Short mmCIF file of C-alpha atoms in Angstrom, two decimals:
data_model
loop_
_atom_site.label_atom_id
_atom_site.label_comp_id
_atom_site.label_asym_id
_atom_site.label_seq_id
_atom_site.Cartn_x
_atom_site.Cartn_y
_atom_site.Cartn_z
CA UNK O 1 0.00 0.00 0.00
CA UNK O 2 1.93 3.28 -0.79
CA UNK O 3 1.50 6.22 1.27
CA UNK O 4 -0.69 8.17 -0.81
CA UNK O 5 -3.29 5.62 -0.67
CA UNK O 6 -7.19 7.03 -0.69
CA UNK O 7 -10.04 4.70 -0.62
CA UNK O 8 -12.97 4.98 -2.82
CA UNK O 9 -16.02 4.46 -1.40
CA UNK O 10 -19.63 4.33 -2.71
CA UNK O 11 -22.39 5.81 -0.86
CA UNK O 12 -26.07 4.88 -1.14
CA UNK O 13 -28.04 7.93 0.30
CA UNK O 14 -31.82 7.73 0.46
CA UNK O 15 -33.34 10.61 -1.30
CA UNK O 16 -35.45 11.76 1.77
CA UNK O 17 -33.10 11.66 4.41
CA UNK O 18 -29.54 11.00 4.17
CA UNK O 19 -29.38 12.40 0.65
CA UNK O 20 -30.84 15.73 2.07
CA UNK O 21 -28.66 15.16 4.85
CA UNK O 22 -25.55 15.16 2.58
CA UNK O 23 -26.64 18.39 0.74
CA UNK O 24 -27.43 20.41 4.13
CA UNK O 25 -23.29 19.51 4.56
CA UNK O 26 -22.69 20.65 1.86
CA UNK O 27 -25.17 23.85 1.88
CA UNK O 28 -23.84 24.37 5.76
CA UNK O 29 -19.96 24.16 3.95
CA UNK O 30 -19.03 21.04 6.62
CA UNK O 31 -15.45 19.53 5.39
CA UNK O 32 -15.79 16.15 4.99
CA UNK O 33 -13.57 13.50 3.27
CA UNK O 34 -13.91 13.80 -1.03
CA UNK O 35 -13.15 10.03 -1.32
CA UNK O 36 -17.20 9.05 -1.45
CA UNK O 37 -19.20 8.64 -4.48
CA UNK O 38 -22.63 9.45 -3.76
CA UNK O 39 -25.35 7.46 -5.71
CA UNK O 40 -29.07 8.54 -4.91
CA UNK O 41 -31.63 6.00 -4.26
CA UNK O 42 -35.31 6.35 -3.46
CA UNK O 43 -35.21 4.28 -0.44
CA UNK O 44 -32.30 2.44 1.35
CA UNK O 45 -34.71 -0.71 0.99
CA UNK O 46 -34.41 -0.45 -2.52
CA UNK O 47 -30.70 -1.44 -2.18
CA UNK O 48 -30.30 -4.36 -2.77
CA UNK O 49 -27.15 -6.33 -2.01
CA UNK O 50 -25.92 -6.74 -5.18
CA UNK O 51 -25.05 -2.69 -5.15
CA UNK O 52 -23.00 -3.60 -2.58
CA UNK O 53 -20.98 -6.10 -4.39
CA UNK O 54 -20.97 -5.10 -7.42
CA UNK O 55 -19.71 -1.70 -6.17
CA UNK O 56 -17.24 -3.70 -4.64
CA UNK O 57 -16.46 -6.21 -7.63
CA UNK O 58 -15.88 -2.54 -9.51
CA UNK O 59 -13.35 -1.16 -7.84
CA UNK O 60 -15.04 0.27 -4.35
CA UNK O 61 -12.95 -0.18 -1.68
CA UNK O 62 -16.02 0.16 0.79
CA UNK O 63 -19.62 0.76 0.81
CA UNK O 64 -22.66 2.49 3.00
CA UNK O 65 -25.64 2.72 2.49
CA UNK O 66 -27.46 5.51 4.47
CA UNK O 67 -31.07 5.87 4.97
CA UNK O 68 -33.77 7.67 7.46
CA UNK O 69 -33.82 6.71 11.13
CA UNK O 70 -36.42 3.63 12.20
CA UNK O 71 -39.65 5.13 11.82
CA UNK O 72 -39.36 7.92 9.67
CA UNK O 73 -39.28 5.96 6.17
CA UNK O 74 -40.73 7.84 3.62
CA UNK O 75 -42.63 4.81 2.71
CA UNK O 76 -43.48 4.07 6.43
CA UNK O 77 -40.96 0.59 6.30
CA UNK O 78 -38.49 0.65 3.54
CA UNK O 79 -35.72 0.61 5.88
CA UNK O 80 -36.84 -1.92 8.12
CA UNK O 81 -36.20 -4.44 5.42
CA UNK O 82 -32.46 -2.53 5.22
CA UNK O 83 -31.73 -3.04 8.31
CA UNK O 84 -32.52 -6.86 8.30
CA UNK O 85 -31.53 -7.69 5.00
CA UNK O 86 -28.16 -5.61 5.31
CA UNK O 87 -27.64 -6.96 8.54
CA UNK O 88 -27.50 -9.94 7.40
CA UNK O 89 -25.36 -8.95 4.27
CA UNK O 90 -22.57 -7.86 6.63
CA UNK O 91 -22.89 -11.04 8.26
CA UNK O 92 -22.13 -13.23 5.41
CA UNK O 93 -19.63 -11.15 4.10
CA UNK O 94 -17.88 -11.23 7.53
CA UNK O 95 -17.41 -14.94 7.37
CA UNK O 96 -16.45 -15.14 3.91
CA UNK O 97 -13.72 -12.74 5.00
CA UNK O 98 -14.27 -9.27 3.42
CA UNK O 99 -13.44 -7.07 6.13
CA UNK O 100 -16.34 -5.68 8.06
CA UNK O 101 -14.88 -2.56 7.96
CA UNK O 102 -15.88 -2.01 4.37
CA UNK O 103 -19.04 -2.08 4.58
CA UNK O 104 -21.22 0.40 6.51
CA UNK O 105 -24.70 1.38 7.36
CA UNK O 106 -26.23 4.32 9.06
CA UNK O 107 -28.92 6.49 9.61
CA UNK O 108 -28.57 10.01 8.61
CA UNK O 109 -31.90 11.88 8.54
CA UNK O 110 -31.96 15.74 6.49
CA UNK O 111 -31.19 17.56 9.14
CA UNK O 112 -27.97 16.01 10.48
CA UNK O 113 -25.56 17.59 8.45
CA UNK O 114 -22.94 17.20 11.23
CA UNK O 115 -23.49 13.40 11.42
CA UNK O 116 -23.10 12.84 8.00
CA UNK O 117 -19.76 14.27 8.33
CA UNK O 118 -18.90 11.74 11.21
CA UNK O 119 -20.26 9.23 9.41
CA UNK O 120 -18.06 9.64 6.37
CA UNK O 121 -14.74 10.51 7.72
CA UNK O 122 -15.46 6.90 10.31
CA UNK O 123 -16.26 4.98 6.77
CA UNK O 124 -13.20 6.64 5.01
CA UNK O 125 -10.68 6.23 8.05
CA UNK O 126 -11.95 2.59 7.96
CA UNK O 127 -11.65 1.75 4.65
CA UNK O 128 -8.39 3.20 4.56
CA UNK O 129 -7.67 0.89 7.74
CA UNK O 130 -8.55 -2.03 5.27
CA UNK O 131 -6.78 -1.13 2.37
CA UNK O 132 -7.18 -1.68 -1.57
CA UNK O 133 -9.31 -4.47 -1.55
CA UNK O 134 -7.80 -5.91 -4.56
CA UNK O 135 -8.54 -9.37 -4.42
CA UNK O 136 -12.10 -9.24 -4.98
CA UNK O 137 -11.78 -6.67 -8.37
CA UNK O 138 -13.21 -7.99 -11.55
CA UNK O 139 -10.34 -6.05 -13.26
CA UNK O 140 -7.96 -3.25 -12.96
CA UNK O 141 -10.18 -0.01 -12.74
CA UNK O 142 -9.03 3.80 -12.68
CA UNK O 143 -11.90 6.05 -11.19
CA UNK G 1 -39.12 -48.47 7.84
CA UNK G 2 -41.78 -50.82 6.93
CA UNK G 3 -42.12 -50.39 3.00
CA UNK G 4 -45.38 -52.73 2.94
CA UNK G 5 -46.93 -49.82 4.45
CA UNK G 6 -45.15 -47.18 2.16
CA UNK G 7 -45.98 -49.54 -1.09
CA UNK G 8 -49.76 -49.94 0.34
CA UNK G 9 -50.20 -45.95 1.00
CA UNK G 10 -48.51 -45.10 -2.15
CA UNK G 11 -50.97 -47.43 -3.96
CA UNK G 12 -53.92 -45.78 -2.58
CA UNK G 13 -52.58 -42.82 -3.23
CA UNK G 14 -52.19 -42.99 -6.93
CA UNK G 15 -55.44 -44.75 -7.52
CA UNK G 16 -56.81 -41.34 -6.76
CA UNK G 17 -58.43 -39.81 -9.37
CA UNK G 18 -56.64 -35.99 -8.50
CA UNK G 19 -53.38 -37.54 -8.19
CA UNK G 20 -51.31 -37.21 -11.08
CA UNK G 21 -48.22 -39.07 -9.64
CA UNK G 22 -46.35 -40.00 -7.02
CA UNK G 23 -42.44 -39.17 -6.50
CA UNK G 24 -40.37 -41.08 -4.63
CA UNK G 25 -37.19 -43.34 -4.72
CA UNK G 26 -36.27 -46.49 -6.22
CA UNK G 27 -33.26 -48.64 -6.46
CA UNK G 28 -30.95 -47.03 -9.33
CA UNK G 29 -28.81 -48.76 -11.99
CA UNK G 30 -25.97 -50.38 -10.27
CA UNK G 31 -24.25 -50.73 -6.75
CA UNK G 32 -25.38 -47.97 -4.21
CA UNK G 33 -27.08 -45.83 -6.11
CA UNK G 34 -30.72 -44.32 -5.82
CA UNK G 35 -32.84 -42.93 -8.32
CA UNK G 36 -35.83 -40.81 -8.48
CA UNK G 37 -39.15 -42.40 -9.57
CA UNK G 38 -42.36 -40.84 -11.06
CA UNK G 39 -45.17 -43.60 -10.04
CA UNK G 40 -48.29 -42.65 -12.12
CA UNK G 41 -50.08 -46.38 -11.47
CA UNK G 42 -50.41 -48.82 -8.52
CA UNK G 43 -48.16 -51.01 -11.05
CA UNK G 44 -45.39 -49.04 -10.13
CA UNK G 45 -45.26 -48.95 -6.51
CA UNK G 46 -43.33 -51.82 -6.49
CA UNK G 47 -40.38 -50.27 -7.18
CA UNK G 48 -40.43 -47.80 -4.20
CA UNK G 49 -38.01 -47.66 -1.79
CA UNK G 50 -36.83 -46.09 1.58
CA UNK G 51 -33.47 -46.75 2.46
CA UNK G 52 -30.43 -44.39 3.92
CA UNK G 53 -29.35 -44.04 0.61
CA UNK G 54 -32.13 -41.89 -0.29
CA UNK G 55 -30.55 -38.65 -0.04
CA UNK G 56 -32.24 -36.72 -2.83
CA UNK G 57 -34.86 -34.43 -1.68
CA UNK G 58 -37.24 -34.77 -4.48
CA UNK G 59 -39.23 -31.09 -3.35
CA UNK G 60 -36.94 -30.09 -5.76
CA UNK G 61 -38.86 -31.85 -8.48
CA UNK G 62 -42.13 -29.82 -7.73
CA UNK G 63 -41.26 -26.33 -9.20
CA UNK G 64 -39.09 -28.22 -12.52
CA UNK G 65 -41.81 -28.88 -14.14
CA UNK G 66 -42.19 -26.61 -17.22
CA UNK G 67 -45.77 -24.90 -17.25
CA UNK G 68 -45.78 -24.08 -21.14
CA UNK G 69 -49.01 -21.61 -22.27
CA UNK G 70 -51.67 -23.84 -23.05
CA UNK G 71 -53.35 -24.01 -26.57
CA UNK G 72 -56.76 -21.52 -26.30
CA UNK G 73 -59.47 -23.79 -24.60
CA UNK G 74 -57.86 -26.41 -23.14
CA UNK G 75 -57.55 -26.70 -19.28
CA UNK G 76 -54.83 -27.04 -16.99
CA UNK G 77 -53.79 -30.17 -14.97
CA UNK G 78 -54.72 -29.55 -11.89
CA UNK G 79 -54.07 -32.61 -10.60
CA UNK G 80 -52.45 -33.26 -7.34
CA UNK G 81 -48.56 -34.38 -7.30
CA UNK G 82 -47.43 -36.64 -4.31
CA UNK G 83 -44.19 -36.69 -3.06
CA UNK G 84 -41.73 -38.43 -0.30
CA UNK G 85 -40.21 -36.46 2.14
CA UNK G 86 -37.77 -36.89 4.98
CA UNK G 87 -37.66 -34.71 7.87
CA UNK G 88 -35.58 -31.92 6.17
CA UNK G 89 -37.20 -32.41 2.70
CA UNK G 90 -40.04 -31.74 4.96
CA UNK G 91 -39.39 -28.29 5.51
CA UNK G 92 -38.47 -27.25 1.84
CA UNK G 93 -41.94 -28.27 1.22
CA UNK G 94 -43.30 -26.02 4.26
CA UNK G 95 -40.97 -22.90 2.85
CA UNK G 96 -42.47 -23.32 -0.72
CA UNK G 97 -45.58 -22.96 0.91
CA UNK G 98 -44.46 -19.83 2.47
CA UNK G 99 -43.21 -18.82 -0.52
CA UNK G 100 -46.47 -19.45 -2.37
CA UNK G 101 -44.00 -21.38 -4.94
CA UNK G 102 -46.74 -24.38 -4.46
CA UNK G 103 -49.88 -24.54 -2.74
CA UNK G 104 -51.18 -26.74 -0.11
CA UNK G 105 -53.66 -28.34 -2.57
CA UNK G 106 -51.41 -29.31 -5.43
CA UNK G 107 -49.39 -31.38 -3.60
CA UNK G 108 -49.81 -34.83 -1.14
CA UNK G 109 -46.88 -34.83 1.63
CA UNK G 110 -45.84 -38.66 2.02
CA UNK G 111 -43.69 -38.23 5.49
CA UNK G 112 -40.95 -40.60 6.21
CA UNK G 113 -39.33 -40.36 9.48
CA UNK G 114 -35.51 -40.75 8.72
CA UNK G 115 -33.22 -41.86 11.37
CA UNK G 116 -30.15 -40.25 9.24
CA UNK G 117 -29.03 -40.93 5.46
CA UNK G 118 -25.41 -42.21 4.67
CA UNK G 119 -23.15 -40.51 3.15
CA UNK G 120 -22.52 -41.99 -0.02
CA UNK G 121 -18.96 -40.96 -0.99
CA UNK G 122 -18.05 -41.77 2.70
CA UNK G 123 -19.46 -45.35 2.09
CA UNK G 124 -17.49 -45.82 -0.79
CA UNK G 125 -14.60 -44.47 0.76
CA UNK G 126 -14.57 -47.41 4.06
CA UNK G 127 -16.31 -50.48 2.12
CA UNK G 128 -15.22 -49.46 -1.28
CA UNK G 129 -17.43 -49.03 -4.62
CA UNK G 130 -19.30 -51.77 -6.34
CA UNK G 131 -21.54 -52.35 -9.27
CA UNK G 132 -23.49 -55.80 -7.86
CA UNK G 133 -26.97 -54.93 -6.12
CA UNK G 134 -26.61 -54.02 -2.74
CA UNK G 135 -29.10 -53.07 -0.10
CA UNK G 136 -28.11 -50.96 2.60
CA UNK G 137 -30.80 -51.05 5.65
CA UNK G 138 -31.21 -49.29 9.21
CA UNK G 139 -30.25 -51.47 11.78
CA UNK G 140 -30.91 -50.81 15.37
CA UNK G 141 -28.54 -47.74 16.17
CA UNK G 142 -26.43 -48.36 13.09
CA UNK G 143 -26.53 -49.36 9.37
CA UNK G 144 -26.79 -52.48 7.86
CA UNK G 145 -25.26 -53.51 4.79
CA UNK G 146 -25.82 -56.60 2.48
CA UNK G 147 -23.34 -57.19 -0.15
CA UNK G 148 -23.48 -60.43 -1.96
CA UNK G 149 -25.22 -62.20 0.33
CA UNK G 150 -22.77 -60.83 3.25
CA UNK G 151 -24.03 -58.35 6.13
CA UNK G 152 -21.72 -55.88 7.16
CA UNK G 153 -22.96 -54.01 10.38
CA UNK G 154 -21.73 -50.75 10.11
CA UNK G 155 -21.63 -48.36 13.20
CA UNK G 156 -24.04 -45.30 12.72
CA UNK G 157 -21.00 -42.67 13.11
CA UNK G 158 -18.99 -43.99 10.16
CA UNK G 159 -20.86 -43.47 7.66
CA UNK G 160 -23.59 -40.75 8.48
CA UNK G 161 -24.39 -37.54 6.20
CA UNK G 162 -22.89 -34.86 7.96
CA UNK G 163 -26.52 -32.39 7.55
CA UNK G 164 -27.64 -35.99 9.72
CA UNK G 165 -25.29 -35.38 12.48
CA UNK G 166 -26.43 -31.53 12.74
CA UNK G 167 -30.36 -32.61 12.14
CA UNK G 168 -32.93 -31.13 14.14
CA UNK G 169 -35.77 -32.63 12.62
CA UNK G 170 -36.02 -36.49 11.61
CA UNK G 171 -39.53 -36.25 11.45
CA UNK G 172 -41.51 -34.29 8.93
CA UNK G 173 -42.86 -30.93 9.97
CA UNK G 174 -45.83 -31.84 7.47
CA UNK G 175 -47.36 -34.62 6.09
CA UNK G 176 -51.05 -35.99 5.09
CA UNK G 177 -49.62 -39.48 5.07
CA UNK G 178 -46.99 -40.75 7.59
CA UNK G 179 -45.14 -43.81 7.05
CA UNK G 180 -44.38 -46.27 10.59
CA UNK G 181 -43.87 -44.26 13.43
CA UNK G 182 -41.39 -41.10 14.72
CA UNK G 183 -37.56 -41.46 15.20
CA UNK G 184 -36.80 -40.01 17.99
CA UNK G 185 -35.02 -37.26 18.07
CA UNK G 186 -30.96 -37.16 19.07
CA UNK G 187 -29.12 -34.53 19.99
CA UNK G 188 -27.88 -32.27 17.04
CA UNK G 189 -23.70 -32.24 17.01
CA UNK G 190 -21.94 -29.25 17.42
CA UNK G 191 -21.05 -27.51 14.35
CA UNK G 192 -17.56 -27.73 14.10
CA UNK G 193 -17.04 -26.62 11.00
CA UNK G 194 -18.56 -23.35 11.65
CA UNK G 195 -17.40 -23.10 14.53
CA UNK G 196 -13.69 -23.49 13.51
CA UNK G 197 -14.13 -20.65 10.88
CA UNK G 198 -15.60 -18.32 13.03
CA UNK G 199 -12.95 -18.31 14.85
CA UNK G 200 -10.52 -17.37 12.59
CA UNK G 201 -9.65 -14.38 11.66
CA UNK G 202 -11.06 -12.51 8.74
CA UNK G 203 -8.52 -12.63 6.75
CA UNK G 204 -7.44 -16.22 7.62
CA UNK G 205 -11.70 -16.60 6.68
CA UNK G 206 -10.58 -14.94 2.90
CA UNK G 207 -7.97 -17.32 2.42
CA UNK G 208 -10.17 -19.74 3.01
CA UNK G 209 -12.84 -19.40 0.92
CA UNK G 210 -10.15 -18.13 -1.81
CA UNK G 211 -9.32 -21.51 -1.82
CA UNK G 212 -12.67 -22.88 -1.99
CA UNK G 213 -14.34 -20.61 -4.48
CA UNK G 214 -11.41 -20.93 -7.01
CA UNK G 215 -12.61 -24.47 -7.10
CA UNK G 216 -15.82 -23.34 -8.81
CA UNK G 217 -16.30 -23.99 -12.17
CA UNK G 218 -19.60 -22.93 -12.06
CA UNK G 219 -21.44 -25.55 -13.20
CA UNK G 220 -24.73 -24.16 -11.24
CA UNK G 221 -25.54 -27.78 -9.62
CA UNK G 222 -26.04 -26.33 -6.58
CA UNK G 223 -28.67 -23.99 -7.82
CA UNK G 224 -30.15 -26.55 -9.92
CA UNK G 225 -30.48 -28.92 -6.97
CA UNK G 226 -31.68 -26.57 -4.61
CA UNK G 227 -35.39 -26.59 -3.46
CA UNK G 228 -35.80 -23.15 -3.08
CA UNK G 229 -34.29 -21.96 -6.23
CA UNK G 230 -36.54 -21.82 -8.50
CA UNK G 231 -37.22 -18.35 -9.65
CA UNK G 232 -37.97 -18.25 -13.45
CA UNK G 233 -35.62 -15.43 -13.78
CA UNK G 234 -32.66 -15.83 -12.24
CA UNK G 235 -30.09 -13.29 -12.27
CA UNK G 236 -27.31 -15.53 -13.07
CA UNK G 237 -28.82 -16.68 -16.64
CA UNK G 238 -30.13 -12.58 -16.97
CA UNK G 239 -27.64 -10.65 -19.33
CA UNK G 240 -29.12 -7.18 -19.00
CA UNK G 241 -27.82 -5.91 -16.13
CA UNK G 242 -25.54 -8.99 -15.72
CA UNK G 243 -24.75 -9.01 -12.63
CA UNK G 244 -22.59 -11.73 -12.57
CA UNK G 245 -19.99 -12.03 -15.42
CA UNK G 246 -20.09 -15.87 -16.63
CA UNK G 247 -16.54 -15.48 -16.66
CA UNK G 248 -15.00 -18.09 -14.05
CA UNK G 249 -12.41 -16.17 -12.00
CA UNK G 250 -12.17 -15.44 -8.31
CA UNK G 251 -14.14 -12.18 -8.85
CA UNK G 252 -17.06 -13.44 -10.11
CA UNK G 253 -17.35 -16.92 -8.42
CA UNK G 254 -17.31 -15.57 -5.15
CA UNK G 255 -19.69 -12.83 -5.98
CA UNK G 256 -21.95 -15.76 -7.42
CA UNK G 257 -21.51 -18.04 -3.98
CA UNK G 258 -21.91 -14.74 -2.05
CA UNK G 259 -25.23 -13.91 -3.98
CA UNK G 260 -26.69 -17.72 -3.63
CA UNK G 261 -25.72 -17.92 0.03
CA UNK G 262 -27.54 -14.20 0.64
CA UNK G 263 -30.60 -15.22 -1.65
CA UNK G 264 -31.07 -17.97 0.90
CA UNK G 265 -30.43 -17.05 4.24
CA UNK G 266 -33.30 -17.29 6.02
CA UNK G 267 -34.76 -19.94 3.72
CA UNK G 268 -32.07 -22.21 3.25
CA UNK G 269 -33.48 -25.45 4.99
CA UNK G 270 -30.17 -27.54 5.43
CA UNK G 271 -30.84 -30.66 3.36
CA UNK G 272 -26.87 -30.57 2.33
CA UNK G 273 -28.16 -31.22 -1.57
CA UNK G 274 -25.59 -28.56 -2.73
CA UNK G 275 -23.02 -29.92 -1.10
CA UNK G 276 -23.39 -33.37 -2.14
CA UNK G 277 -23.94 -32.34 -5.91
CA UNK G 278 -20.46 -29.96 -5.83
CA UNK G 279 -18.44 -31.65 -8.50
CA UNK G 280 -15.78 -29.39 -6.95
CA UNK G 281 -16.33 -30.17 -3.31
CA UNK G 282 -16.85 -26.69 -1.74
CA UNK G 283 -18.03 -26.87 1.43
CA UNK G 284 -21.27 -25.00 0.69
CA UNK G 285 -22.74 -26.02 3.80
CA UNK G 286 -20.60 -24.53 6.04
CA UNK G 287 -21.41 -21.24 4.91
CA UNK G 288 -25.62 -21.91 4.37
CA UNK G 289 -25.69 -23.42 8.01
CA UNK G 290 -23.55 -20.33 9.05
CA UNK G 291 -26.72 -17.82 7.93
CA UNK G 292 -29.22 -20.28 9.36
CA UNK G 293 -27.78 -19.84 12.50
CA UNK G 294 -27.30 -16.13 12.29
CA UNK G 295 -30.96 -15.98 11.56
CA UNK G 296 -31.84 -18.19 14.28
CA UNK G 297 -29.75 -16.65 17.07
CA UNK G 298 -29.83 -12.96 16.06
CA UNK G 299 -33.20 -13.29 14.81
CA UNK G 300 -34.76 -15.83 16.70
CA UNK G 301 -36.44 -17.53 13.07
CA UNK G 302 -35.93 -20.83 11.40
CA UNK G 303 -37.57 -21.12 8.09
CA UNK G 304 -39.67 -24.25 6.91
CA UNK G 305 -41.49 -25.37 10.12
CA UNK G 306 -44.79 -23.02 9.80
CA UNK G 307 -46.56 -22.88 6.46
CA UNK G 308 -48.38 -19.44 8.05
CA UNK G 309 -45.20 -17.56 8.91
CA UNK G 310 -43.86 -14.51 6.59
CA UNK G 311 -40.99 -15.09 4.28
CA UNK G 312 -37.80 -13.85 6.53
CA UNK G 313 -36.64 -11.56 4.27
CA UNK G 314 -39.76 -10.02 3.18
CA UNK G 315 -40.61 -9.34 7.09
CA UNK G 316 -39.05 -7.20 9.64
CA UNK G 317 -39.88 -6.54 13.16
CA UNK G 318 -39.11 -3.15 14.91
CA UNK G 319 -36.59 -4.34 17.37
CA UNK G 320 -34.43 -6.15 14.96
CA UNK G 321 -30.51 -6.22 15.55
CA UNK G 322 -28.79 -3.10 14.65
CA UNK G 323 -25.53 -2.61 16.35
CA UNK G 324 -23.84 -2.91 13.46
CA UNK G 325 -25.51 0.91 12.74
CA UNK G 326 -22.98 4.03 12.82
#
């Protein structure tokens, strides 16, 4: 791992909460790490694990996914079925052996700016913990 | 097992006028092997058998069968299909209920109560292969088995599957039709093999399975095998997106174990039938019976034992796990 090493992480971001909460950082000009690529969802329970590797399989050296606190789904549940489902992702990806540090999952709702900022620099500062996670790549990719 | 009774229910059975057939086992071509049977006539009862080399779980067979569009005006077969089940075959049946991928009226559970299959390759491995008829029987707490007119008693720990040793449920969980009476239940062994994994460390874990999942050639047997998988569309034949390259490297077998493992946790029911159809011998197993007992401990569900409960993964409830939150 050289020095100059910077993960790249993917981000799944709800569009109600944690998406808003991402722009209110950026509208309220918090610093956070520039090493995650934001993609927008409707719902974190429309994530569905396959983002997660694939993201992975593409070059990501981590993933979140980041969706409204228990209760305040936009569609009353969606992230309910997150939770369990990406629970249980993490799980299984534990005992295969990727590094639980790579993959992340949070609630950020639109008006925790600040917290999305935590929760970034903790996924960052972990994946760069974990290093280039090489051996999973489907091929040599340059972001 | 008394297989008077068996042959004698399974006659009844397909004298029924809703029954289209009956699927069970029968003797196969040459030394230990079993073969599935479609009995459509009291004719063919004859050849059915119950023996602990019937491994197979035949649920399998009750989502293969093709339902092409039928020609305008004609009807479909709605016919009932009966099937034999063990104790774990049981429960597939039970989670296609669940799943709505069969309904309780289409099909007529046979139950056998299994004391514990063999495991074949381990048979072949202590008492050697052979192409003359032989009969392997359950004999008090072991197996019996007759070879050329010669009875070998073989003690029950030798040769037993290793999904038998971890079994929870010899009996079936459902059944209109039960064959002699319930094994009793012993106490499941730990699993080691588990175990001994999860206690590594993640990246001895990666090694691991490196090793394993190179072995793939990706044949698909285990999906093919596999009760539960049965979705018309599955994303591994689906080109647009393709989610999984058919290319067999590291990359993309372990994304395709990682997807099949995920795609059944919470459903898987432990009959072992991918791991026993492996031409590569990856210990698929380990790592199904791994995310049944994540669900089970963290989760407090087991899938296949009530036909009323909500599919695991399309349920929730509000105080599920989530330390694992930031």
């Amino acid at each position: 791992m050289s020095d100059n090493y910077e993960p790249n992480i993917v981000a799944f971001l709800c569009n109600w909460c944690s998406y808003a909460g991402a722009d209110l950082a950026g509208t309220s000009r918090v610093q956070y790490p520039a090493n995650i690529q934001v993609i927008r969802v409707m719902c974190s329970g429309r994530v569905n694990p396959l983002y997660v590797m694939n993201a992975l399989q593409q070059g990501a050296d981590g993933v979140l996914v980041s969706g409204c606190h228990p209760g305040d789904c936009h569609y009353m549940e969606g992230n309910f079925y997150a939770r369990r489902r990406l629970g249980m992702l993490k799980d299984l990806m534990e005992f295969v052996g990727v590094d639980p540090k790579r993959f992340h999952m949070s609630w950020v709702s639109a008006s925790e700016g600040h917290k999305w900022k935590e929760v970034v620099e903790k996924t960052v500062e972990d994946a760069r913990e974990a290093g280039p996670f090489e051996g999973f790549r489907r091929r040599q990719i340059d972001w | 097992m008394d297989l008077e009774q068996l042959r004698k229910t399974a006659a009844e059975v397909v004298a029924r006028d809703d029954v289209k057939y009956l699927i069970g086992w029968k003797k196969g071509s040459y030394g230990y092997r079993v073969a599935p049977v479609f009995v459509e006539d009291a004719a063919g009862v004859a050849e059915l058998i119950f023996s602990p080399l019937c491994t197979a779980n035949l649920t399998t067979y009750l989502t293969l069968v093709e339902k092409t569009p039928l020609p305008r005006g004609q009807e479909a077969d709605k016919r009932k299909v009966a099937l034999m089940v063990k104790g774990c075959d049981s429960r597939a049946v039970v989670q296609l209920l669940v799943e709505k991928g069969i309904h309780r009226e289409e099909v007529i559970v046979i139950g056998c109560p299994c004391p514990g299959v063999v495991d074949q390759s381990l048979l072949v491995e202590k008492y050697g292969d052979t192409e003359e008829p032989v009969e392997v029987k359950w004999n008090g707490d072991g197996f019996m088995l007759v070879r050329g007119g010669e009875e070998i008693k073989i003690p029950r720990d030798e040769v037993l599957a290793e999904k038998c040793r971890l079994c929870r449920y010899p009996n079936p969980v459902i059944s209109d039709h039960l064959i002699g009476a319930e094994v009793e239940k012993w106490s499941p062994a730990e699993d080691s093999g588990v175990s001994e994994l999860d206690a590594k460390d993640v990246d001895g874990r990666w090694e691991y399975w490196e090793e394993q999942f190179n072995k793939c050639i990706r044949c698909y047997s285990c999906r093919n095998v596999c009760p539960l998988c049965y979705c018309q569309d599955c994303i591994l034949d689906r080109l647009n997106p393709t989610w999984i390259n058919r290319a067999v490297n590291f990359s993309e077998n372990t994304a395709f174990n990682i997807s099949r493992a995920f795609h059944l946790a919470g459903r898987c029911i432990e009959c072992g039938e991918c791991e026993r159809v492996c031409p590569a011998n990856i210990p698929l197993g380990k790592i199904n019976r791994k995310m049944a007992r994540e669900v089970r401990e963290k989760y407090g569900f087991e899938p296949g034992l009530d036909p009323e409960a909500e599919p695991f993964q399309a349920s929730f409830k509000p105080d599920d796990p989530e330390d694992f939150i930031l």
